[in-house]
Amino acid sequence: PTPFPAPRRMASGIDYNKLCLLIAVLEKRAGIILTNYDAYLNVAGGIKLDDPAADLAVALAVSSGLKDFVIDDDVVGEIGLAGEVRPVSDIERRIKEGARLGFRRFIISDKNKAVDVSSEVQVLRVKDLRAAIRAAGYARQK
């Protein structure tokens, strides 16, 4: 929580305006109220993140900080202003690379085409931001 009248937003490795936009969508479409909270986002490793497919991961990271749950999934999806999770290109390659890195659960848009992945990988398809937040881990709270 912030003690100040205006909450602080800070972004490193991702566009500041993108963070503000995703926070606005979280508030309006998912009911995650951040009006009285500071929000800090840092992309590790010094890289710059500009792929719209990272929108869902960023939104879930922000909501997990507030709701105190851990995201142990690979999350891929663009978020629209209406809170919908949009499909991303090359999803099968992204999932295969994530599996190679050790991820076993993937949250993607229900609009992405069918993917051919190994039986060791679970793919969760979601329609919108609320469903993605539920899938990411309220049941696995810290």
PDB file of C-alpha atoms in Angstrom:
ATOM      1  CA  PRO A   1       0.000   0.000   0.000  1.00  0.00           C
ATOM      2  CA  THR A   2       1.093   3.553  -0.620  1.00  0.00           C
ATOM      3  CA  PRO A   3       1.012   6.262   2.038  1.00  0.00           C
ATOM      4  CA  PHE A   4       0.821   8.914  -0.681  1.00  0.00           C
ATOM      5  CA  PRO A   5      -2.246  10.309  -2.503  1.00  0.00           C
ATOM      6  CA  ALA A   6      -0.984   9.038  -5.868  1.00  0.00           C
ATOM      7  CA  PRO A   7       0.431   5.521  -6.110  1.00  0.00           C
ATOM      8  CA  ARG A   8       3.891   5.108  -7.587  1.00  0.00           C
ATOM      9  CA  ARG A   9       4.357   3.108 -10.770  1.00  0.00           C
ATOM     10  CA  MET A  10       7.853   2.034 -11.783  1.00  0.00           C
ATOM     11  CA  ALA A  11       8.861  -0.119 -14.749  1.00  0.00           C
ATOM     12  CA  SER A  12      12.289  -1.403 -15.711  1.00  0.00           C
ATOM     13  CA  GLY A  13      12.692  -3.436 -18.885  1.00  0.00           C
ATOM     14  CA  ILE A  14       9.141  -2.778 -20.045  1.00  0.00           C
ATOM     15  CA  ASP A  15       7.436   0.369 -21.299  1.00  0.00           C
ATOM     16  CA  TYR A  16       6.039   2.425 -18.413  1.00  0.00           C
ATOM     17  CA  ASN A  17       2.868   3.249 -20.360  1.00  0.00           C
ATOM     18  CA  LYS A  18       2.306  -0.455 -21.061  1.00  0.00           C
ATOM     19  CA  LEU A  19       2.464  -1.148 -17.311  1.00  0.00           C
ATOM     20  CA  CYS A  20      -0.046   1.629 -16.610  1.00  0.00           C
ATOM     21  CA  LEU A  21      -2.364   0.313 -19.332  1.00  0.00           C
ATOM     22  CA  LEU A  22      -2.213  -3.250 -17.982  1.00  0.00           C
ATOM     23  CA  ILE A  23      -2.940  -1.984 -14.450  1.00  0.00           C
ATOM     24  CA  ALA A  24      -5.976  -0.108 -15.782  1.00  0.00           C
ATOM     25  CA  VAL A  25      -7.255  -3.267 -17.505  1.00  0.00           C
ATOM     26  CA  LEU A  26      -6.654  -5.307 -14.321  1.00  0.00           C
ATOM     27  CA  GLU A  27      -8.759  -2.827 -12.365  1.00  0.00           C
ATOM     28  CA  LYS A  28     -11.579  -2.458 -14.880  1.00  0.00           C
ATOM     29  CA  ARG A  29     -11.873  -5.994 -16.233  1.00  0.00           C
ATOM     30  CA  ALA A  30     -10.537  -8.268 -13.489  1.00  0.00           C
ATOM     31  CA  GLY A  31     -11.518  -6.369 -10.348  1.00  0.00           C
ATOM     32  CA  ILE A  32      -7.914  -6.186  -9.092  1.00  0.00           C
ATOM     33  CA  ILE A  33      -7.966  -2.749  -7.477  1.00  0.00           C
ATOM     34  CA  LEU A  34      -4.524  -1.153  -7.365  1.00  0.00           C
ATOM     35  CA  THR A  35      -5.592   2.452  -6.774  1.00  0.00           C
ATOM     36  CA  ASN A  36      -4.036   2.562  -3.298  1.00  0.00           C
ATOM     37  CA  TYR A  37      -0.976   0.449  -4.100  1.00  0.00           C
ATOM     38  CA  ASP A  38       2.419   1.183  -5.566  1.00  0.00           C
ATOM     39  CA  ALA A  39       3.423  -1.084  -8.448  1.00  0.00           C
ATOM     40  CA  TYR A  40       6.993  -1.992  -9.326  1.00  0.00           C
ATOM     41  CA  LEU A  41       7.928  -4.156 -12.282  1.00  0.00           C
ATOM     42  CA  ASN A  42      11.427  -5.296 -13.185  1.00  0.00           C
ATOM     43  CA  VAL A  43      12.311  -7.534 -16.099  1.00  0.00           C
ATOM     44  CA  ALA A  44      15.286  -9.591 -14.933  1.00  0.00           C
ATOM     45  CA  GLY A  45      18.514  -9.882 -16.848  1.00  0.00           C
ATOM     46  CA  GLY A  46      18.599  -6.337 -18.182  1.00  0.00           C
ATOM     47  CA  ILE A  47      16.565  -7.185 -21.268  1.00  0.00           C
ATOM     48  CA  LYS A  48      13.916  -4.948 -22.827  1.00  0.00           C
ATOM     49  CA  LEU A  49      10.548  -6.632 -23.175  1.00  0.00           C
ATOM     50  CA  ASP A  50       8.347  -5.385 -26.003  1.00  0.00           C
ATOM     51  CA  ASP A  51       6.568  -8.546 -27.190  1.00  0.00           C
ATOM     52  CA  PRO A  52       2.772  -8.201 -26.724  1.00  0.00           C
ATOM     53  CA  ALA A  53       2.763 -11.917 -25.832  1.00  0.00           C
ATOM     54  CA  ALA A  54       4.213 -10.880 -22.460  1.00  0.00           C
ATOM     55  CA  ASP A  55       1.121  -8.836 -21.513  1.00  0.00           C
ATOM     56  CA  LEU A  56      -0.543 -11.713 -19.702  1.00  0.00           C
ATOM     57  CA  ALA A  57       2.607 -12.582 -17.773  1.00  0.00           C
ATOM     58  CA  VAL A  58       3.006  -8.958 -16.658  1.00  0.00           C
ATOM     59  CA  ALA A  59      -0.639  -8.666 -15.596  1.00  0.00           C
ATOM     60  CA  LEU A  60      -0.438 -11.912 -13.630  1.00  0.00           C
ATOM     61  CA  ALA A  61       2.826 -10.837 -11.995  1.00  0.00           C
ATOM     62  CA  VAL A  62       1.221  -7.590 -10.817  1.00  0.00           C
ATOM     63  CA  SER A  63      -1.915  -9.342  -9.551  1.00  0.00           C
ATOM     64  CA  SER A  64       0.141 -12.052  -7.843  1.00  0.00           C
ATOM     65  CA  GLY A  65       1.992  -9.384  -5.897  1.00  0.00           C
ATOM     66  CA  LEU A  66      -1.285  -8.019  -4.583  1.00  0.00           C
ATOM     67  CA  LYS A  67      -3.098 -11.312  -4.042  1.00  0.00           C
ATOM     68  CA  ASP A  68       0.014 -13.118  -2.744  1.00  0.00           C
ATOM     69  CA  PHE A  69       0.104 -16.152  -4.999  1.00  0.00           C
ATOM     70  CA  VAL A  70       2.997 -17.675  -6.910  1.00  0.00           C
ATOM     71  CA  ILE A  71       2.936 -18.135 -10.672  1.00  0.00           C
ATOM     72  CA  ASP A  72       4.784 -21.326 -11.569  1.00  0.00           C
ATOM     73  CA  ASP A  73       3.466 -21.527 -15.110  1.00  0.00           C
ATOM     74  CA  ASP A  74       4.677 -20.203 -18.432  1.00  0.00           C
ATOM     75  CA  VAL A  75       2.154 -17.553 -19.437  1.00  0.00           C
ATOM     76  CA  VAL A  76       1.735 -16.384 -23.031  1.00  0.00           C
ATOM     77  CA  GLY A  77      -0.900 -13.962 -24.279  1.00  0.00           C
ATOM     78  CA  GLU A  78      -1.685 -10.440 -25.367  1.00  0.00           C
ATOM     79  CA  ILE A  79      -4.357  -8.605 -23.374  1.00  0.00           C
ATOM     80  CA  GLY A  80      -6.974  -6.405 -25.022  1.00  0.00           C
ATOM     81  CA  LEU A  81      -8.668  -3.407 -23.435  1.00  0.00           C
ATOM     82  CA  ALA A  82     -11.774  -5.492 -22.789  1.00  0.00           C
ATOM     83  CA  GLY A  83      -9.711  -7.925 -20.716  1.00  0.00           C
ATOM     84  CA  GLU A  84      -9.699 -10.651 -23.347  1.00  0.00           C
ATOM     85  CA  VAL A  85      -6.615 -12.804 -23.774  1.00  0.00           C
ATOM     86  CA  ARG A  86      -5.651 -12.643 -27.415  1.00  0.00           C
ATOM     87  CA  PRO A  87      -3.798 -15.365 -29.293  1.00  0.00           C
ATOM     88  CA  VAL A  88      -0.122 -14.919 -30.149  1.00  0.00           C
ATOM     89  CA  SER A  89       1.916 -16.086 -33.088  1.00  0.00           C
ATOM     90  CA  ASP A  90       4.135 -19.145 -33.077  1.00  0.00           C
ATOM     91  CA  ILE A  91       2.521 -20.572 -29.932  1.00  0.00           C
ATOM     92  CA  GLU A  92       3.664 -24.132 -30.550  1.00  0.00           C
ATOM     93  CA  ARG A  93       7.315 -23.077 -30.786  1.00  0.00           C
ATOM     94  CA  ARG A  94       6.932 -20.946 -27.639  1.00  0.00           C
ATOM     95  CA  ILE A  95       5.474 -23.866 -25.700  1.00  0.00           C
ATOM     96  CA  LYS A  96       8.158 -26.274 -26.884  1.00  0.00           C
ATOM     97  CA  GLU A  97      10.885 -23.818 -25.854  1.00  0.00           C
ATOM     98  CA  GLY A  98       9.217 -23.289 -22.458  1.00  0.00           C
ATOM     99  CA  ALA A  99       9.032 -27.056 -21.950  1.00  0.00           C
ATOM    100  CA  ARG A 100      12.723 -27.326 -22.827  1.00  0.00           C
ATOM    101  CA  LEU A 101      13.382 -24.766 -20.073  1.00  0.00           C
ATOM    102  CA  GLY A 102      11.427 -26.840 -17.554  1.00  0.00           C
ATOM    103  CA  PHE A 103       7.913 -25.364 -17.572  1.00  0.00           C
ATOM    104  CA  ARG A 104       5.152 -27.953 -17.419  1.00  0.00           C
ATOM    105  CA  ARG A 105       1.994 -25.797 -17.366  1.00  0.00           C
ATOM    106  CA  PHE A 106       1.176 -23.121 -19.925  1.00  0.00           C
ATOM    107  CA  ILE A 107      -1.614 -20.563 -19.863  1.00  0.00           C
ATOM    108  CA  ILE A 108      -2.597 -19.350 -23.336  1.00  0.00           C
ATOM    109  CA  SER A 109      -5.564 -17.844 -25.161  1.00  0.00           C
ATOM    110  CA  ASP A 110      -8.452 -20.139 -25.996  1.00  0.00           C
ATOM    111  CA  LYS A 111      -8.309 -18.594 -29.477  1.00  0.00           C
ATOM    112  CA  ASN A 112      -4.860 -19.988 -30.246  1.00  0.00           C
ATOM    113  CA  LYS A 113      -4.895 -22.868 -32.692  1.00  0.00           C
ATOM    114  CA  ALA A 114      -4.459 -26.416 -31.435  1.00  0.00           C
ATOM    115  CA  VAL A 115      -0.910 -27.217 -30.410  1.00  0.00           C
ATOM    116  CA  ASP A 116       0.941 -30.495 -30.683  1.00  0.00           C
ATOM    117  CA  VAL A 117       2.911 -30.882 -27.460  1.00  0.00           C
ATOM    118  CA  SER A 118       4.187 -33.757 -25.382  1.00  0.00           C
ATOM    119  CA  SER A 119       1.984 -35.440 -22.805  1.00  0.00           C
ATOM    120  CA  GLU A 120       4.263 -34.062 -20.062  1.00  0.00           C
ATOM    121  CA  VAL A 121       2.960 -30.549 -20.775  1.00  0.00           C
ATOM    122  CA  GLN A 122      -0.406 -29.192 -19.662  1.00  0.00           C
ATOM    123  CA  VAL A 123      -1.901 -26.350 -21.702  1.00  0.00           C
ATOM    124  CA  LEU A 124      -4.617 -24.281 -20.013  1.00  0.00           C
ATOM    125  CA  ARG A 125      -6.734 -22.214 -22.387  1.00  0.00           C
ATOM    126  CA  VAL A 126      -8.381 -19.085 -21.016  1.00  0.00           C
ATOM    127  CA  LYS A 127     -10.805 -16.589 -22.483  1.00  0.00           C
ATOM    128  CA  ASP A 128     -10.060 -13.542 -20.370  1.00  0.00           C
ATOM    129  CA  LEU A 129      -7.931 -12.044 -17.643  1.00  0.00           C
ATOM    130  CA  ARG A 130     -10.179 -13.233 -14.791  1.00  0.00           C
ATOM    131  CA  ALA A 131      -9.934 -16.830 -15.985  1.00  0.00           C
ATOM    132  CA  ALA A 132      -6.155 -16.496 -16.337  1.00  0.00           C
ATOM    133  CA  ILE A 133      -5.830 -15.231 -12.766  1.00  0.00           C
ATOM    134  CA  ARG A 134      -7.889 -18.168 -11.499  1.00  0.00           C
ATOM    135  CA  ALA A 135      -5.832 -20.614 -13.560  1.00  0.00           C
ATOM    136  CA  ALA A 136      -2.531 -19.106 -12.407  1.00  0.00           C
ATOM    137  CA  GLY A 137      -2.913 -19.944  -8.840  1.00  0.00           C
ATOM    138  CA  TYR A 138      -5.397 -18.748  -6.296  1.00  0.00           C
ATOM    139  CA  ALA A 139      -5.547 -22.429  -5.341  1.00  0.00           C
ATOM    140  CA  ARG A 140      -1.748 -22.430  -4.909  1.00  0.00           C
ATOM    141  CA  GLN A 141      -1.481 -19.423  -2.627  1.00  0.00           C
ATOM    142  CA  LYS A 142       1.670 -19.066  -0.527  1.00  0.00           C
TER     143      LYS A 142
END
